[in-house]
Amino acid sequence: DAKTTQPTSMDCAEGRAANLPCNHSTISGNEYVYWYRQIHSQGPQYIIHGLKNNETNEMASLIITEDRKSSTLILPHATLRDTAVYYCIVRVPRGDKIIFGKGTRLHILP
Amino acid sequence: NAGVMQNPRHLVRRRGQEARLRCSPMKGHSHVYWYRQLPEEGLKFMVYLQKENIIDESGMPKERFSAEFPKEGPSILRIQQVVRGDSAAYFCASSPPASPYEQYFGPGTRLTVT
């Protein structure tokens, strides 16, 4: 699985959009971009994934650059409950382990 | 459809005792993954099982740790002769046979070794 680079931590004001960047310059053609988050003391939660088109669901939007070397997870209206560690993972969609990096610790400020 | 269930949620063991952690996957899921999270560290893969088979155990410590996923019943992660360094949160994830890459995580078991 390709490596990813994320900022260690970010702050965002409550009610604003939180934009979390991820670099994955060595991504290969069959690898997808996945985002998970882990709220303190809970199990990881799937957020969204995509291959090359932008994706949106009820939780977030995923913007992938045309060259697929980076992506941004957007939480459109952050709330205090979005405070968590966010993991960007690139992997082939098959039955296999997930390799979690250090992620971005997102603090939503009241 | 209930989510992935793990029990117990908290487990305290003295050094040298055995710890048994249980994971009941979501209904219809036949793939189970175990991950460990040491205090202030990231999640690390331990083992991947399908019913009655171990698919990948590359993350399992060589000694004292074992896992099973029998035809009937929950998946069990067993730690023999626990040591303080085993204190961690252990998370289980399950996925359906049609899309084994979709992993749904349970709430975890927090093991404390005293």
Coordinates of N, CA and C in Angstrom, one line a residue:
Chain A
D1 N 0.8 -1.2 0.0 CA 0.0 0.0 0.0 C 0.9 1.2 0.0
A2 N 0.4 2.3 -0.7 CA 1.2 3.5 -0.8 C 1.3 4.3 0.5
K3 N 2.3 5.0 0.7 CA 2.4 5.8 1.9 C 1.7 7.1 1.8
T4 N 1.2 7.7 2.9 CA 0.5 8.9 2.9 C 1.2 9.9 3.9
T5 N 1.1 11.2 3.6 CA 1.6 12.2 4.5 C 0.5 13.1 4.9
Q6 N 0.3 13.3 6.2 CA -0.7 14.2 6.7 C -0.1 15.1 7.8
P7 N -0.7 16.3 7.9 CA -0.3 17.2 9.0 C -0.6 16.5 10.4
T8 N 0.3 16.8 11.3 CA 0.1 16.1 12.6 C -1.2 16.6 13.3
S9 N -1.5 17.9 13.2 CA -2.7 18.4 13.9 C -3.2 19.6 13.2
M10 N -4.5 19.8 13.4 CA -5.1 21.0 12.8 C -6.2 21.5 13.7
D11 N -6.5 22.8 13.7 CA -7.6 23.3 14.4 C -8.7 23.9 13.4
C12 N -9.9 23.9 13.8 CA -11.0 24.4 13.0 C -12.0 24.9 13.9
A13 N -12.6 26.1 13.6 CA -13.7 26.7 14.4 C -15.0 25.9 14.1
E14 N -15.7 25.7 15.2 CA -17.0 25.1 15.0 C -17.9 25.8 14.0
G15 N -18.6 25.0 13.2 CA -19.4 25.6 12.2 C -18.7 25.9 10.8
R16 N -17.4 26.0 10.9 CA -16.7 26.2 9.6 C -16.4 24.9 9.0
A17 N -15.9 25.0 7.7 CA -15.5 23.8 7.0 C -14.1 23.4 7.4
A18 N -13.9 22.1 7.7 CA -12.6 21.6 8.0 C -12.1 20.9 6.8
N19 N -10.9 21.3 6.4 CA -10.3 20.8 5.2 C -9.0 20.0 5.6
L20 N -9.0 18.7 5.4 CA -7.8 17.9 5.9 C -7.1 17.4 4.6
P21 N -5.8 17.8 4.5 CA -5.1 17.4 3.3 C -4.3 16.1 3.5
C22 N -4.0 15.5 2.4 CA -3.3 14.2 2.4 C -2.5 14.1 1.1
N23 N -1.2 13.8 1.3 CA -0.3 13.6 0.1 C -0.1 12.1 -0.1
H24 N -0.2 11.7 -1.3 CA 0.0 10.2 -1.6 C 0.6 10.2 -3.0
S25 N 1.8 10.7 -3.1 CA 2.4 10.9 -4.4 C 2.8 9.6 -5.1
T26 N 2.9 8.5 -4.3 CA 3.3 7.2 -4.9 C 2.1 6.3 -5.2
I27 N 0.9 6.9 -5.1 CA -0.3 6.0 -5.3 C -0.2 5.4 -6.7
S28 N -0.6 4.1 -6.8 CA -0.7 3.4 -8.0 C -2.1 3.4 -8.6
G29 N -2.2 3.0 -9.9 CA -3.5 3.2 -10.6 C -4.7 2.4 -10.0
N30 N -4.4 1.3 -9.3 CA -5.5 0.5 -8.8 C -5.8 0.8 -7.3
E31 N -5.1 1.8 -6.7 CA -5.3 2.1 -5.3 C -6.3 3.2 -5.1
Y32 N -7.2 3.0 -4.1 CA -8.2 4.0 -3.8 C -7.7 4.8 -2.6
V33 N -8.3 5.9 -2.4 CA -8.1 6.8 -1.2 C -9.2 6.5 -0.2
Y34 N -8.9 6.1 1.0 CA -9.9 5.9 2.0 C -9.6 6.9 3.2
W35 N -10.7 7.3 3.8 CA -10.5 8.1 5.1 C -11.3 7.4 6.2
Y36 N -10.7 7.3 7.3 CA -11.3 6.8 8.5 C -11.0 7.9 9.6
R37 N -11.8 7.8 10.7 CA -11.5 8.7 11.8 C -11.7 7.9 13.1
Q38 N -11.0 8.3 14.1 CA -11.1 7.6 15.4 C -11.3 8.7 16.5
I39 N -12.6 8.7 17.0 CA -12.9 9.6 18.1 C -12.3 8.9 19.3
H40 N -11.9 9.8 20.3 CA -11.2 9.3 21.5 C -11.9 8.1 22.1
S41 N -11.1 7.0 22.3 CA -11.6 5.8 23.0 C -12.6 5.0 22.2
Q42 N -12.8 5.3 21.0 CA -13.7 4.5 20.1 C -13.0 3.8 19.0
G43 N -13.7 2.9 18.4 CA -13.1 2.2 17.2 C -13.1 3.1 16.0
P44 N -12.2 2.9 15.1 CA -12.2 3.7 13.9 C -13.5 3.6 13.1
Q45 N -13.8 4.7 12.5 CA -15.1 4.8 11.7 C -14.8 5.2 10.3
Y46 N -15.3 4.4 9.4 CA -15.2 4.7 7.9 C -15.9 6.0 7.6
I47 N -15.2 6.8 6.8 CA -15.9 8.1 6.4 C -16.2 8.1 4.9
I48 N -15.3 7.8 4.0 CA -15.5 8.0 2.6 C -14.3 7.3 1.9
H49 N -14.5 7.0 0.6 CA -13.4 6.6 -0.2 C -13.6 7.0 -1.7
G50 N -12.6 7.0 -2.5 CA -12.7 7.3 -3.9 C -11.5 6.9 -4.7
L51 N -11.7 6.8 -6.0 CA -10.6 6.4 -6.9 C -10.0 7.7 -7.6
K52 N -10.8 8.4 -8.3 CA -10.3 9.6 -9.0 C -11.3 10.7 -9.1
N53 N -12.6 10.3 -9.0 CA -13.6 11.3 -9.0 C -13.9 11.9 -7.6
N54 N -14.4 13.1 -7.5 CA -14.7 13.6 -6.2 C -16.0 12.8 -5.7
E55 N -16.0 12.6 -4.4 CA -17.1 11.9 -3.8 C -17.7 12.7 -2.7
T56 N -19.0 12.5 -2.4 CA -19.7 13.1 -1.3 C -20.7 12.1 -0.7
N57 N -20.7 12.1 0.6 CA -21.8 11.4 1.3 C -22.3 12.2 2.4
E58 N -23.1 11.6 3.3 CA -23.7 12.4 4.4 C -22.7 12.9 5.4
M59 N -21.5 12.4 5.4 CA -20.5 12.8 6.4 C -19.5 13.8 5.9
A60 N -19.1 13.6 4.6 CA -18.0 14.5 4.1 C -17.9 14.4 2.6
S61 N -17.0 15.3 2.1 CA -16.7 15.3 0.7 C -15.2 14.9 0.5
L62 N -14.9 14.3 -0.5 CA -13.5 13.9 -0.8 C -13.1 14.5 -2.2
I63 N -12.1 15.3 -2.2 CA -11.6 15.9 -3.4 C -10.2 15.3 -3.7
I64 N -10.1 14.7 -4.9 CA -8.9 14.1 -5.3 C -8.3 14.9 -6.5
T65 N -7.1 15.2 -6.5 CA -6.5 16.0 -7.6 C -6.4 15.2 -8.8
E66 N -6.3 15.8 -9.9 CA -6.4 15.1 -11.2 C -5.2 14.1 -11.4
D67 N -4.0 14.5 -10.8 CA -2.9 13.5 -10.9 C -3.0 12.5 -9.8
R68 N -3.9 12.6 -8.9 CA -4.2 11.6 -7.8 C -3.1 11.6 -6.8
K69 N -2.2 12.6 -6.8 CA -1.1 12.6 -5.9 C -1.5 13.2 -4.5
S70 N -2.6 13.8 -4.4 CA -3.1 14.3 -3.1 C -4.6 14.4 -3.1
S71 N -5.1 14.6 -1.9 CA -6.6 14.7 -1.7 C -6.9 15.5 -0.5
T72 N -8.1 15.9 -0.4 CA -8.6 16.7 0.7 C -9.9 16.2 1.2
L73 N -10.0 15.9 2.5 CA -11.3 15.6 3.1 C -11.9 16.8 3.6
I74 N -13.2 17.0 3.3 CA -13.9 18.2 3.7 C -15.1 17.8 4.6
L75 N -15.0 18.4 5.8 CA -16.2 18.3 6.7 C -16.9 19.6 6.6
P76 N -18.0 19.7 6.0 CA -18.6 21.0 5.6 C -18.9 21.9 6.7
H77 N -19.5 21.4 7.8 CA -19.9 22.2 8.9 C -19.4 21.5 10.2
A78 N -18.2 21.7 10.6 CA -17.6 21.0 11.7 C -18.3 21.2 13.0
T79 N -18.5 20.2 13.8 CA -19.1 20.3 15.1 C -18.0 19.8 16.1
L80 N -18.3 20.0 17.4 CA -17.4 19.5 18.4 C -17.2 18.0 18.4
R81 N -18.3 17.3 17.9 CA -18.2 15.9 17.8 C -17.3 15.4 16.7
D82 N -16.8 16.3 15.9 CA -15.9 15.9 14.8 C -14.4 15.9 15.3
T83 N -14.2 16.3 16.5 CA -12.9 16.2 17.1 C -12.4 14.8 17.1
A84 N -11.3 14.4 16.4 CA -10.9 13.1 16.3 C -9.5 13.0 15.6
V85 N -9.0 11.8 15.4 CA -7.8 11.6 14.6 C -8.3 11.1 13.3
Y86 N -7.9 11.7 12.2 CA -8.4 11.4 10.8 C -7.2 10.7 10.1
Y87 N -7.5 9.6 9.5 CA -6.5 8.8 8.8 C -6.8 8.7 7.3
C88 N -5.8 9.1 6.6 CA -5.9 8.9 5.1 C -5.1 7.7 4.7
I89 N -5.7 6.8 4.0 CA -5.1 5.5 3.7 C -5.3 5.3 2.2
V90 N -4.3 4.8 1.5 CA -4.4 4.4 0.1 C -4.2 2.9 0.1
R91 N -5.1 2.2 -0.6 CA -5.0 0.8 -0.7 C -5.8 0.2 -1.8
V92 N -5.5 -1.0 -2.2 CA -6.3 -1.7 -3.2 C -7.5 -2.2 -2.5
P93 N -8.7 -2.1 -3.0 CA -9.9 -2.6 -2.4 C -10.0 -4.1 -2.4
R94 N -9.3 -4.8 -1.5 CA -9.4 -6.2 -1.4 C -9.4 -6.6 0.1
G95 N -9.7 -7.8 0.3 CA -9.6 -8.3 1.7 C -8.2 -8.3 2.2
D96 N -7.8 -7.3 3.0 CA -6.5 -7.2 3.5 C -6.4 -6.2 4.6
K97 N -5.3 -6.2 5.4 CA -5.2 -5.4 6.5 C -5.1 -3.9 6.1
I98 N -5.6 -3.0 7.0 CA -5.4 -1.6 6.8 C -4.2 -1.2 7.6
I99 N -3.3 -0.4 6.9 CA -2.1 0.1 7.6 C -2.4 1.5 7.9
F100 N -2.6 1.8 9.2 CA -2.9 3.1 9.7 C -1.6 3.9 10.0
G101 N -1.5 5.1 9.5 CA -0.4 6.0 9.9 C -0.7 6.7 11.1
K102 N -0.1 7.9 11.3 CA -0.3 8.7 12.5 C -1.5 9.5 12.4
G103 N -2.0 9.8 11.2 CA -3.2 10.6 11.0 C -3.0 12.1 11.4
T104 N -4.1 12.8 11.3 CA -4.2 14.2 11.7 C -5.1 14.3 12.8
R105 N -4.6 14.9 13.9 CA -5.5 15.2 15.1 C -6.2 16.5 14.9
L106 N -7.5 16.4 14.6 CA -8.4 17.6 14.4 C -9.0 18.0 15.6
H107 N -8.8 19.3 16.0 CA -9.5 19.9 17.1 C -10.5 20.9 16.6
I108 N -11.8 20.7 17.0 CA -12.8 21.7 16.6 C -13.0 22.6 17.8
L109 N -12.8 23.9 17.6 CA -12.8 24.8 18.7 C -14.2 25.5 18.8
P110 N -14.7 25.6 20.0 CA -16.0 26.3 20.2 C -16.0 27.7 19.9
Chain B
N1 N -29.6 -4.0 12.1 CA -28.4 -4.8 12.0 C -27.4 -4.3 13.0
A2 N -27.2 -5.1 14.1 CA -26.2 -4.6 15.1 C -24.8 -4.5 14.5
G3 N -24.1 -3.6 15.1 CA -22.7 -3.5 14.6 C -21.8 -4.6 15.2
V4 N -20.5 -4.4 15.0 CA -19.5 -5.3 15.5 C -19.6 -5.2 17.0
M5 N -19.6 -6.4 17.7 CA -19.7 -6.3 19.1 C -18.4 -7.0 19.7
Q6 N -17.9 -6.3 20.7 CA -16.7 -6.9 21.4 C -17.0 -7.0 22.9
N7 N -16.6 -8.0 23.5 CA -16.7 -8.1 24.9 C -15.5 -9.0 25.5
P8 N -15.1 -8.6 26.7 CA -15.7 -7.5 27.5 C -15.1 -6.2 27.0
R9 N -15.7 -5.1 27.4 CA -15.2 -3.8 27.0 C -14.0 -3.4 27.8
H10 N -13.9 -3.9 29.0 CA -12.7 -3.6 29.8 C -12.4 -4.9 30.5
L11 N -11.1 -5.2 30.5 CA -10.6 -6.5 31.1 C -9.3 -6.2 31.9
V12 N -9.3 -6.6 33.1 CA -8.1 -6.4 34.0 C -7.6 -7.8 34.3
R13 N -6.3 -8.0 34.0 CA -5.7 -9.2 34.3 C -4.4 -9.0 35.1
R14 N -4.0 -9.9 35.9 CA -2.7 -9.8 36.6 C -1.7 -10.5 35.7
R15 N -0.4 -10.1 35.9 CA 0.6 -10.7 35.1 C 0.6 -12.2 35.2
G16 N 0.8 -12.9 34.1 CA 0.8 -14.3 34.1 C -0.6 -15.0 33.8
Q17 N -1.6 -14.2 33.9 CA -3.0 -14.8 33.6 C -3.2 -14.8 32.1
E18 N -4.4 -15.4 31.8 CA -4.8 -15.4 30.4 C -5.9 -14.4 30.1
A19 N -5.8 -13.8 28.9 CA -6.9 -12.9 28.5 C -7.6 -13.5 27.3
R20 N -8.9 -13.4 27.3 CA -9.7 -13.9 26.1 C -10.6 -12.7 25.7
L21 N -10.4 -12.3 24.5 CA -11.2 -11.2 23.9 C -12.1 -11.7 22.8
R22 N -13.3 -11.3 22.9 CA -14.3 -11.9 21.9 C -14.8 -10.8 21.0
C23 N -15.0 -11.3 19.8 CA -15.5 -10.4 18.7 C -16.6 -11.1 18.0
S24 N -17.8 -10.5 18.0 CA -18.9 -11.0 17.2 C -19.1 -10.1 16.0
P25 N -18.8 -10.6 14.8 CA -18.9 -9.7 13.6 C -20.4 -9.3 13.3
M26 N -20.5 -8.4 12.4 CA -21.9 -8.0 11.9 C -22.5 -9.2 11.2
K27 N -23.8 -9.3 11.2 CA -24.5 -10.4 10.7 C -24.1 -10.5 9.2
G28 N -23.8 -11.7 8.8 CA -23.5 -12.0 7.4 C -22.0 -11.7 7.1
H29 N -21.2 -11.2 8.0 CA -19.8 -11.0 7.7 C -19.0 -12.2 8.1
S30 N -18.1 -12.5 7.2 CA -17.3 -13.8 7.4 C -15.8 -13.5 7.5
H31 N -15.5 -12.2 7.5 CA -14.1 -11.8 7.6 C -13.9 -11.0 8.9
V32 N -12.9 -11.3 9.6 CA -12.6 -10.6 10.9 C -11.1 -10.2 10.9
Y33 N -10.9 -9.0 11.4 CA -9.6 -8.5 11.6 C -9.4 -8.0 13.0
W34 N -8.2 -8.2 13.5 CA -7.9 -7.8 14.9 C -6.7 -6.7 14.8
Y35 N -6.9 -5.6 15.5 CA -5.9 -4.6 15.6 C -5.6 -4.3 17.0
R36 N -4.4 -3.8 17.3 CA -4.0 -3.4 18.6 C -3.6 -1.9 18.6
Q37 N -3.9 -1.2 19.7 CA -3.5 0.2 19.8 C -2.9 0.3 21.2
L38 N -1.6 0.5 21.2 CA -0.9 0.7 22.5 C -1.2 2.2 22.9
P39 N -1.0 2.4 24.2 CA -1.3 3.8 24.7 C -0.5 4.9 23.9
E40 N -1.2 5.9 23.4 CA -0.6 7.0 22.7 C 0.1 6.6 21.4
E41 N -0.3 5.4 20.8 CA 0.2 5.0 19.6 C -0.9 4.7 18.6
G42 N -0.5 4.4 17.3 CA -1.5 4.2 16.3 C -1.9 2.7 16.3
L43 N -2.9 2.5 15.4 CA -3.5 1.1 15.3 C -2.5 0.2 14.5
K44 N -2.3 -0.9 15.0 CA -1.5 -1.9 14.3 C -2.2 -3.2 14.0
F45 N -2.1 -3.6 12.8 CA -2.8 -4.9 12.4 C -2.2 -6.0 13.1
M46 N -3.0 -7.0 13.5 CA -2.5 -8.2 14.1 C -2.8 -9.4 13.3
V47 N -4.1 -9.7 13.0 CA -4.4 -10.9 12.3 C -5.7 -10.8 11.5
Y48 N -5.8 -11.5 10.4 CA -7.0 -11.5 9.5 C -7.5 -12.9 9.4
L49 N -8.8 -13.2 9.7 CA -9.3 -14.5 9.7 C -10.6 -14.5 8.9
Q50 N -10.8 -15.6 8.2 CA -12.1 -16.0 7.7 C -12.6 -17.2 8.5
K51 N -13.8 -17.6 8.3 CA -14.3 -18.7 9.1 C -13.4 -19.9 9.0
E52 N -12.9 -20.3 10.2 CA -12.1 -21.4 10.4 C -10.7 -21.3 9.8
N53 N -10.3 -20.2 9.2 CA -9.0 -20.1 8.6 C -8.3 -18.8 9.0
I54 N -7.0 -18.9 9.2 CA -6.2 -17.7 9.4 C -5.6 -17.3 8.0
I55 N -5.9 -16.1 7.6 CA -5.5 -15.7 6.3 C -4.1 -14.9 6.4
D56 N -4.0 -14.1 7.4 CA -2.8 -13.3 7.5 C -2.5 -13.1 9.0
E57 N -1.5 -13.6 9.5 CA -1.1 -13.4 10.9 C 0.2 -12.7 11.1
S58 N 0.6 -11.9 10.1 CA 1.9 -11.2 10.0 C 2.1 -10.2 11.2
G59 N 1.0 -9.8 11.8 CA 1.1 -8.8 12.8 C 1.0 -9.4 14.2
M60 N 0.9 -10.7 14.3 CA 0.8 -11.3 15.6 C 2.1 -11.6 16.2
P61 N 2.3 -11.2 17.5 CA 3.5 -11.6 18.2 C 3.7 -13.1 18.1
K62 N 4.9 -13.6 18.0 CA 5.2 -15.0 17.8 C 4.8 -15.9 18.9
E63 N 4.8 -15.4 20.1 CA 4.5 -16.2 21.3 C 3.4 -15.6 22.1
R64 N 2.6 -16.4 22.7 CA 1.6 -16.1 23.7 C 0.3 -15.7 23.1
F65 N 0.3 -15.2 21.8 CA -0.9 -14.7 21.2 C -1.5 -15.8 20.2
S66 N -2.8 -15.9 20.2 CA -3.4 -16.8 19.2 C -4.8 -16.2 18.9
A67 N -5.3 -16.6 17.7 CA -6.6 -16.1 17.3 C -7.4 -17.2 16.6
E68 N -8.7 -17.3 16.7 CA -9.5 -18.2 16.0 C -10.8 -17.6 15.6
F69 N -11.4 -18.1 14.6 CA -12.8 -17.7 14.2 C -13.5 -19.0 13.8
P70 N -14.1 -19.6 14.7 CA -14.7 -20.9 14.5 C -16.0 -20.8 13.6
K71 N -16.4 -21.9 13.1 CA -17.6 -22.0 12.2 C -18.8 -21.4 12.9
E72 N -18.9 -21.7 14.2 CA -20.0 -21.1 15.0 C -19.4 -20.3 16.1
G73 N -20.0 -19.2 16.4 CA -19.6 -18.4 17.5 C -18.6 -17.2 17.2
P74 N -18.2 -16.5 18.2 CA -17.4 -15.3 17.9 C -15.9 -15.6 17.6
S75 N -15.2 -14.6 17.1 CA -13.8 -14.8 17.0 C -13.2 -14.5 18.4
I76 N -12.1 -15.2 18.7 CA -11.4 -15.1 20.0 C -10.0 -14.7 19.7
L77 N -9.6 -13.7 20.5 CA -8.1 -13.4 20.5 C -7.7 -13.8 21.9
R78 N -6.7 -14.6 22.0 CA -6.3 -15.2 23.3 C -4.8 -14.8 23.5
I79 N -4.6 -14.3 24.7 CA -3.3 -13.9 25.1 C -2.9 -14.7 26.4
Q80 N -1.9 -15.5 26.3 CA -1.5 -16.3 27.4 C -0.4 -15.6 28.2
Q81 N -0.4 -15.8 29.5 CA 0.7 -15.3 30.4 C 0.9 -13.8 30.1
V82 N -0.1 -13.0 30.3 CA 0.0 -11.6 30.0 C 1.1 -10.9 30.7
V83 N 1.6 -9.9 30.1 CA 2.6 -9.0 30.7 C 2.1 -7.6 30.6
R84 N 2.8 -6.7 31.3 CA 2.3 -5.3 31.4 C 2.3 -4.7 30.0
G85 N 3.2 -5.1 29.1 CA 3.3 -4.5 27.8 C 2.1 -4.9 26.9
D86 N 1.3 -5.8 27.3 CA 0.1 -6.2 26.6 C -1.1 -5.3 26.8
S87 N -0.9 -4.4 27.8 CA -2.0 -3.4 28.1 C -2.2 -2.5 26.9
A88 N -3.4 -2.5 26.4 CA -3.7 -1.8 25.1 C -5.2 -1.9 24.9
A89 N -5.6 -1.2 23.8 CA -7.0 -1.4 23.3 C -6.9 -2.3 22.1
Y90 N -7.8 -3.3 22.1 CA -7.8 -4.3 21.0 C -9.1 -4.1 20.3
F91 N -9.0 -3.8 19.0 CA -10.1 -3.6 18.1 C -10.3 -4.7 17.1
C92 N -11.6 -5.1 16.9 CA -11.9 -6.0 16.0 C -12.7 -5.3 14.9
A93 N -12.5 -5.8 13.6 CA -13.3 -5.3 12.5 C -13.8 -6.5 11.7
S94 N -15.0 -6.3 11.1 CA -15.5 -7.4 10.2 C -15.9 -6.8 8.9
S95 N -15.9 -7.7 7.9 CA -16.3 -7.2 6.6 C -17.1 -8.4 5.9
P96 N -18.0 -8.0 5.0 CA -18.8 -9.0 4.3 C -18.0 -9.7 3.2
P97 N -18.5 -10.9 2.8 CA -17.7 -11.7 1.8 C -17.7 -11.0 0.4
A98 N -18.8 -10.2 0.1 CA -18.9 -9.6 -1.2 C -17.9 -8.4 -1.3
S99 N -17.6 -7.8 -0.2 CA -16.7 -6.6 -0.2 C -15.8 -6.7 1.0
P100 N -14.8 -7.6 0.9 CA -13.9 -7.8 2.1 C -13.1 -6.6 2.5
Y101 N -13.0 -5.6 1.6 CA -12.2 -4.4 1.9 C -13.0 -3.4 2.8
E102 N -14.3 -3.5 3.0 CA -15.1 -2.6 3.8 C -15.0 -3.2 5.3
Q103 N -14.2 -2.5 6.1 CA -14.0 -3.0 7.5 C -14.8 -2.1 8.4
Y104 N -15.7 -2.7 9.2 CA -16.5 -2.0 10.2 C -15.9 -2.4 11.6
F105 N -15.6 -1.4 12.3 CA -14.9 -1.7 13.6 C -15.8 -1.7 14.8
G106 N -15.4 -2.5 15.8 CA -16.1 -2.6 17.0 C -15.6 -1.5 18.0
P107 N -16.2 -1.5 19.2 CA -15.8 -0.5 20.2 C -14.5 -0.7 20.9
G108 N -14.0 -2.0 20.7 CA -12.7 -2.3 21.4 C -12.8 -2.9 22.7
T109 N -11.8 -3.6 23.1 CA -11.6 -4.1 24.5 C -10.3 -3.5 25.0
R110 N -10.5 -2.9 26.2 CA -9.3 -2.3 26.8 C -8.8 -3.2 27.9
L111 N -7.6 -3.7 27.6 CA -6.9 -4.7 28.5 C -5.9 -3.9 29.3
T112 N -6.1 -4.2 30.6 CA -5.1 -3.6 31.6 C -4.5 -4.8 32.3
V113 N -3.1 -4.8 32.3 CA -2.4 -5.8 33.0 C -1.7 -5.2 34.2
T114 N -2.1 -5.7 35.4 CA -1.5 -5.2 36.6 C -0.4 -6.0 37.2

